[in-house]
Amino acid sequence: MKAASKFASAASAVALSAALAIPGAVAVQFVAVSAAQAAVVNRVEVRGNQRVDADTVRNYITIKPGKSFSNTDIDDAVKALFGSGLFSDVRINQVGSTLVVQVSEYQVVNNVLFQGNKKLKDAALGGAIQLKPRGAFSQAALEADAQSIKEAYKRVGRDDVTVGTKIMDLGENRVNVVFEINEGGRTKIAAINFVGNDAYGDRRLADIISTKRSSFLSFMLRDDIYDEDRLRADEEALRRFYYNHGYADFQVVSAFGELDEATNQYTITITVDEGQRYTFGDVSVESSIPEVDGASLQRLVETRKGDVYNAKDVEDSIIAITENVAGAGYAFAKVTPRGDRNFETRTISVVYTVDQGAKAYVERIEIRGNERTRDFVIRREFDVSEGDAFNQVLIQRAKKRLEALNFFERVEVSTAPGSQPDQVVLVVDLVEKSTGEFSIGAGYSTGGDNAGPSVEGSITERNFLGRGQFIKFSAGGGKNSRDYSFSFTEPYFLGRRIAAGFDVFRQTRKYDDKYQSDITGGTIRFGLPITNNISTQLAYNISQEKYEYDEDCLTGGVLNPAKCTISPAIQDGIANSPWIKSSVSGTLVYNTIDDMKNPRNGIYANFTTEVAGLGGDAKFVKFTGRGSYYQTLSEELDIVGLVSVGGGHIQGFGDDGLRVFDHFKSNDRMIRGFEYNGIGPYDKNGGDHIGGTTYFNASAEAQFPIPIVPESFGLRGAVFADAATLYGSKINVAGTNIVSTDMELRASAGIGLLWASPFGPLRIDYAIPLKKLDTDNTQEFNFGISTRF
């Protein structure tokens, strides 16, 4: 009895553990086996099973007829049966020479139904829960799923959602699960308050974080949703910002949101400790590797004495030194920065130490969470593969590349011990996000070759078939324009970081109700990164251009000068259409902009050369270039300065020379305050500007926030001054009288309003021409899409 009592106690303890560890266990009971140490049964009988085959139950346990078993074997059998997830209750009882396994199966979910949901569709909710049709039902899973649905609604800004549950018994151990959802009102963010910030104002910091205060645009932007994970990411964004602007001691003291249940609005408070602003002191490189000279690596360092401390520059210096040393044959070299703060002078001296790190190899790369994106799309972003030397710098660079793909909501790269002490397993955890987009919109532009109202629709997929390919189809048009285009890009052509793609397009334009063009063409292009800041693109372009008169200008199919006065140069171009243009082009881009969507510092410059004449009718060499320099003029007031310069020249060759349609035409990117094609060479006989062979332009601008408008609206003001010239003509057509072919400067000044709208960056400018010619056409007001680069 004593032994049996001990066994009963042990069995009870195991039962309690199993009940605590396994959700949905209703009760677990054991009847003691008469033999405390060992027993033998002739057969194993399974009772209570309805769907699960008896042999399946027997296979889960190790107790076999004719073989002795112990208390431990019974414990293991119970755990195995519960671990299968098939049973809500398990009882094991020895009756004579028979071991009776009594099981109670979980009910089977016939269907999962959602009621009351409008903001989240059934498919989205179904993906967030555990219970699935034809799966096992448990009360614990039901409760967990109700909570998961609440979390899903919180992520779309509905914190006061309520979720009820209902079970419908269908008989034969089958049930329908019903989630009754009351979505409630949309939770908003009433205010975002910063405490402790002196160096930067609230508006500047609010612009850095992704969480925004609610506005009338929030229903489209969806940036006013309170989420703990997003708030943690905002903390990190603030740290990076301060670290990159000299505040090495910066820390976020606290960040939290308080919900006012009466108004269903959050108030977010972020308390920071900025610390002191530092500059770099002495900067040096030391090496403990005899064959590596630290002084020779000094040229790779991007931190300079006297510059404002910048954590990104330190990181870039580490990467540059690491890659250089690794390329010299020291794959395990480790670069460690050592900073020495001087609180009196507010300087940080940095020593980059190069050591021979511990030898470790990448055993394998384990990727998790990519249900759609294929493994090779992720692996190719790593410059290391299985068997290579483990290099933390290269791993971090790969993480940044994965984040830059914009395929994932979250990217985490961690390490785990391998099978050997010198082996490391890279674990890549991903959370995918939607990469497809359907958009439709309308707009209005006062300038360009498609002025007036317009509509456009497009379908875009940035991760086509999970292969990382980009594909887009768009169609649109307005009063005087029609556009159709299809684009495809393979970012890794032939397994290398070469972007290859093609574009096919068709454009129809109408000019001043006098004539129209119909251009059909395509481009094959290749893009290649040269350095982190420099890239190049090569392309072959071919197009057919058809020009014809507007019907209102014709009488009997012939141009009637009394109805439409058109330059003889343009008439000649129309008479000789259609034109075929076949060209090759090359573009070099230099880009150090800090944020392409909201630039504040850096340079963006490009230079393009195009040569036409590989067949076709057009024969020319064209050079164009443009550079923009952004610089923050006042961090506290968030004033950003911009200086842009540009120029171009086209030179024809061959017997026919340049066509009138190959000449440059002025636009608002060249100078504001003038109409599209409103300056430059002018034909007195036709009353048309016919474009020029050479242009130069320059612009200076200051951008600033608008005090009375919340930063979440995305509105900024600007004051600017422009100067430009467009001159030169190679037109030699009988009947033309071309003037204004000499280099004459035009100038204008004005104010602007920039809006980072949900439809893209929009801009309104009011410019007053300060210097112009009599033949110029002015246009003081301009509205349209803002093209920064």
mmCIF file of C-alpha atoms in Angstrom, residues 466-622:
data_model
loop_
_atom_site.group_PDB
_atom_site.id
_atom_site.type_symbol
_atom_site.label_atom_id
_atom_site.label_comp_id
_atom_site.label_asym_id
_atom_site.label_seq_id
_atom_site.Cartn_x
_atom_site.Cartn_y
_atom_site.Cartn_z
ATOM 1 C CA GLY A 466 8.021 36.602 -54.134
ATOM 2 C CA ARG A 467 11.084 36.958 -56.407
ATOM 3 C CA GLY A 468 11.867 40.566 -55.486
ATOM 4 C CA GLN A 469 10.968 41.836 -58.952
ATOM 5 C CA PHE A 470 9.215 45.143 -59.603
ATOM 6 C CA ILE A 471 6.299 45.392 -61.996
ATOM 7 C CA LYS A 472 3.972 48.305 -62.702
ATOM 8 C CA PHE A 473 1.192 49.142 -65.128
ATOM 9 C CA SER A 474 -0.284 52.616 -65.246
ATOM 10 C CA ALA A 475 -2.769 54.483 -67.366
ATOM 11 C CA GLY A 476 -3.946 58.046 -67.181
ATOM 12 C CA GLY A 477 -4.798 61.162 -69.042
ATOM 13 C CA GLY A 478 -6.342 64.572 -69.050
ATOM 14 C CA LYS A 479 -7.772 67.163 -71.347
ATOM 15 C CA ASN A 480 -4.705 67.242 -73.574
ATOM 16 C CA SER A 481 -2.893 64.014 -72.747
ATOM 17 C CA ARG A 482 -3.095 60.217 -72.656
ATOM 18 C CA ASP A 483 -0.468 57.988 -71.040
ATOM 19 C CA TYR A 484 0.038 54.225 -70.856
ATOM 20 C CA SER A 485 3.125 52.490 -69.504
ATOM 21 C CA PHE A 486 4.389 49.127 -68.345
ATOM 22 C CA SER A 487 7.624 48.616 -66.380
ATOM 23 C CA PHE A 488 9.531 45.591 -65.168
ATOM 24 C CA THR A 489 12.735 45.466 -63.120
ATOM 25 C CA GLU A 490 14.875 42.526 -62.047
ATOM 26 C CA PRO A 491 17.100 43.894 -59.240
ATOM 27 C CA TYR A 492 19.628 41.026 -59.428
ATOM 28 C CA PHE A 493 20.414 40.389 -63.073
ATOM 29 C CA LEU A 494 22.553 37.272 -63.653
ATOM 30 C CA GLY A 495 22.863 36.848 -59.894
ATOM 31 C CA ARG A 496 24.682 40.159 -59.447
ATOM 32 C CA ARG A 497 23.634 43.510 -58.010
ATOM 33 C CA ILE A 498 22.748 44.804 -61.443
ATOM 34 C CA ALA A 499 19.224 46.091 -61.907
ATOM 35 C CA ALA A 500 17.922 45.187 -65.359
ATOM 36 C CA GLY A 501 14.541 46.111 -66.717
ATOM 37 C CA PHE A 502 12.470 47.524 -69.503
ATOM 38 C CA ASP A 503 9.740 50.110 -70.018
ATOM 39 C CA VAL A 504 7.084 50.255 -72.713
ATOM 40 C CA PHE A 505 5.016 53.400 -73.108
ATOM 41 C CA ARG A 506 2.620 55.334 -75.269
ATOM 42 C CA GLN A 507 2.048 59.086 -74.882
ATOM 43 C CA THR A 508 -0.392 61.380 -76.628
ATOM 44 C CA ARG A 509 -0.129 65.158 -76.275
ATOM 45 C CA LYS A 510 -2.059 68.129 -77.644
ATOM 46 C CA TYR A 511 -0.268 71.490 -78.011
ATOM 47 C CA ASP A 512 -2.256 74.716 -77.877
ATOM 48 C CA ASP A 513 -5.063 73.100 -79.931
ATOM 49 C CA LYS A 514 -2.771 73.407 -82.970
ATOM 50 C CA TYR A 515 -1.125 70.014 -83.312
ATOM 51 C CA GLN A 516 -0.690 66.795 -81.408
ATOM 52 C CA SER A 517 1.929 64.083 -80.935
ATOM 53 C CA ASP A 518 1.658 60.331 -80.529
ATOM 54 C CA ILE A 519 4.822 58.698 -79.181
ATOM 55 C CA THR A 520 5.227 54.942 -78.751
ATOM 56 C CA GLY A 521 8.467 53.560 -77.435
ATOM 57 C CA GLY A 522 10.449 51.433 -75.083
ATOM 58 C CA THR A 523 13.631 51.355 -73.044
ATOM 59 C CA ILE A 524 15.966 48.572 -71.956
ATOM 60 C CA ARG A 525 18.040 49.635 -68.948
ATOM 61 C CA PHE A 526 20.760 48.388 -66.626
ATOM 62 C CA GLY A 527 21.605 49.964 -63.268
ATOM 63 C CA LEU A 528 24.847 49.310 -61.420
ATOM 64 C CA PRO A 529 25.973 50.584 -58.002
ATOM 65 C CA ILE A 530 29.607 51.715 -58.041
ATOM 66 C CA THR A 531 29.992 52.818 -54.418
ATOM 67 C CA ASN A 532 27.544 53.462 -51.591
ATOM 68 C CA ASN A 533 26.902 56.950 -52.990
ATOM 69 C CA ILE A 534 27.557 56.559 -56.713
ATOM 70 C CA SER A 535 25.547 54.558 -59.224
ATOM 71 C CA THR A 536 25.195 54.444 -62.963
ATOM 72 C CA GLN A 537 22.522 53.463 -65.478
ATOM 73 C CA LEU A 538 22.910 52.473 -69.105
ATOM 74 C CA ALA A 539 19.948 52.307 -71.442
ATOM 75 C CA TYR A 540 18.896 51.756 -75.022
ATOM 76 C CA ASN A 541 15.884 53.810 -76.100
ATOM 77 C CA ILE A 542 13.728 53.570 -79.186
ATOM 78 C CA SER A 543 10.539 55.413 -80.032
ATOM 79 C CA GLN A 544 8.311 56.386 -82.928
ATOM 80 C CA GLU A 545 6.964 59.938 -82.911
ATOM 81 C CA LYS A 546 3.951 60.902 -85.000
ATOM 82 C CA TYR A 547 2.835 64.526 -85.337
ATOM 83 C CA GLU A 548 -0.330 65.820 -86.982
ATOM 84 C CA TYR A 549 -2.420 68.956 -87.044
ATOM 85 C CA ASP A 550 -5.499 69.402 -84.934
ATOM 86 C CA GLU A 551 -8.644 68.936 -87.004
ATOM 87 C CA ASP A 552 -9.801 72.464 -86.186
ATOM 88 C CA CYS A 553 -6.734 73.798 -88.012
ATOM 89 C CA LEU A 554 -7.484 71.955 -91.248
ATOM 90 C CA THR A 555 -9.622 72.789 -94.236
ATOM 91 C CA GLY A 556 -10.014 69.964 -96.682
ATOM 92 C CA GLY A 557 -7.249 68.073 -94.936
ATOM 93 C CA VAL A 558 -4.758 70.934 -95.411
ATOM 94 C CA LEU A 559 -3.506 73.422 -92.800
ATOM 95 C CA ASN A 560 -5.455 76.664 -92.961
ATOM 96 C CA PRO A 561 -3.200 79.547 -91.763
ATOM 97 C CA ALA A 562 -6.282 81.637 -91.099
ATOM 98 C CA LYS A 563 -7.391 79.131 -88.445
ATOM 99 C CA CYS A 564 -4.010 78.291 -86.863
ATOM 100 C CA THR A 565 -0.734 80.141 -87.015
ATOM 101 C CA ILE A 566 2.083 77.636 -86.600
ATOM 102 C CA SER A 567 5.812 78.139 -86.989
ATOM 103 C CA PRO A 568 7.188 76.851 -90.312
ATOM 104 C CA ALA A 569 9.780 74.924 -88.291
ATOM 105 C CA ILE A 570 7.008 72.963 -86.566
ATOM 106 C CA GLN A 571 5.165 72.552 -89.861
ATOM 107 C CA ASP A 572 8.326 71.024 -91.322
ATOM 108 C CA GLY A 573 8.582 68.624 -88.379
ATOM 109 C CA ILE A 574 4.957 67.542 -88.814
ATOM 110 C CA ALA A 575 5.346 67.099 -92.549
ATOM 111 C CA ASN A 576 8.311 64.753 -92.069
ATOM 112 C CA SER A 577 6.768 62.616 -89.364
ATOM 113 C CA PRO A 578 6.666 59.868 -88.276
ATOM 114 C CA TRP A 579 10.156 60.029 -86.790
ATOM 115 C CA ILE A 580 12.141 57.131 -85.397
ATOM 116 C CA LYS A 581 14.552 57.895 -82.571
ATOM 117 C CA SER A 582 17.093 55.233 -81.585
ATOM 118 C CA SER A 583 19.582 56.167 -78.884
ATOM 119 C CA VAL A 584 21.824 54.956 -76.085
ATOM 120 C CA SER A 585 22.198 56.855 -72.842
ATOM 121 C CA GLY A 586 24.311 56.732 -69.720
ATOM 122 C CA THR A 587 23.588 58.377 -66.389
ATOM 123 C CA LEU A 588 25.881 58.861 -63.406
ATOM 124 C CA VAL A 589 24.208 59.603 -60.049
ATOM 125 C CA TYR A 590 25.832 60.872 -56.861
ATOM 126 C CA ASN A 591 23.545 60.723 -53.826
ATOM 127 C CA THR A 592 24.275 61.550 -50.177
ATOM 128 C CA ILE A 593 20.752 62.752 -49.280
ATOM 129 C CA ASP A 594 19.766 61.852 -45.708
ATOM 130 C CA ASP A 595 16.071 61.272 -46.464
ATOM 131 C CA MET A 596 14.753 61.092 -50.029
ATOM 132 C CA LYS A 597 11.188 61.812 -48.912
ATOM 133 C CA ASN A 598 12.059 64.734 -46.662
ATOM 134 C CA PRO A 599 15.630 65.881 -47.465
ATOM 135 C CA ARG A 600 17.496 68.153 -45.085
ATOM 136 C CA ASN A 601 21.163 67.454 -45.739
ATOM 137 C CA GLY A 602 23.190 66.055 -48.601
ATOM 138 C CA ILE A 603 23.803 66.269 -52.328
ATOM 139 C CA TYR A 604 21.917 64.710 -55.203
ATOM 140 C CA ALA A 605 23.556 65.139 -58.600
ATOM 141 C CA ASN A 606 23.166 63.404 -61.947
ATOM 142 C CA PHE A 607 24.795 63.721 -65.330
ATOM 143 C CA THR A 608 23.388 62.113 -68.483
ATOM 144 C CA THR A 609 24.784 61.662 -71.962
ATOM 145 C CA GLU A 610 22.506 60.510 -74.788
ATOM 146 C CA VAL A 611 23.634 59.667 -78.306
ATOM 147 C CA ALA A 612 20.966 59.240 -80.998
ATOM 148 C CA GLY A 613 21.734 57.924 -84.454
ATOM 149 C CA LEU A 614 21.894 54.136 -84.151
ATOM 150 C CA GLY A 615 19.455 53.961 -87.006
ATOM 151 C CA GLY A 616 16.354 56.107 -87.079
ATOM 152 C CA ASP A 617 15.923 59.739 -88.081
ATOM 153 C CA ALA A 618 17.272 61.626 -85.043
ATOM 154 C CA LYS A 619 21.042 62.249 -84.908
ATOM 155 C CA PHE A 620 22.404 64.157 -81.942
ATOM 156 C CA VAL A 621 24.556 64.110 -78.819
ATOM 157 C CA LYS A 622 22.857 65.497 -75.731
#
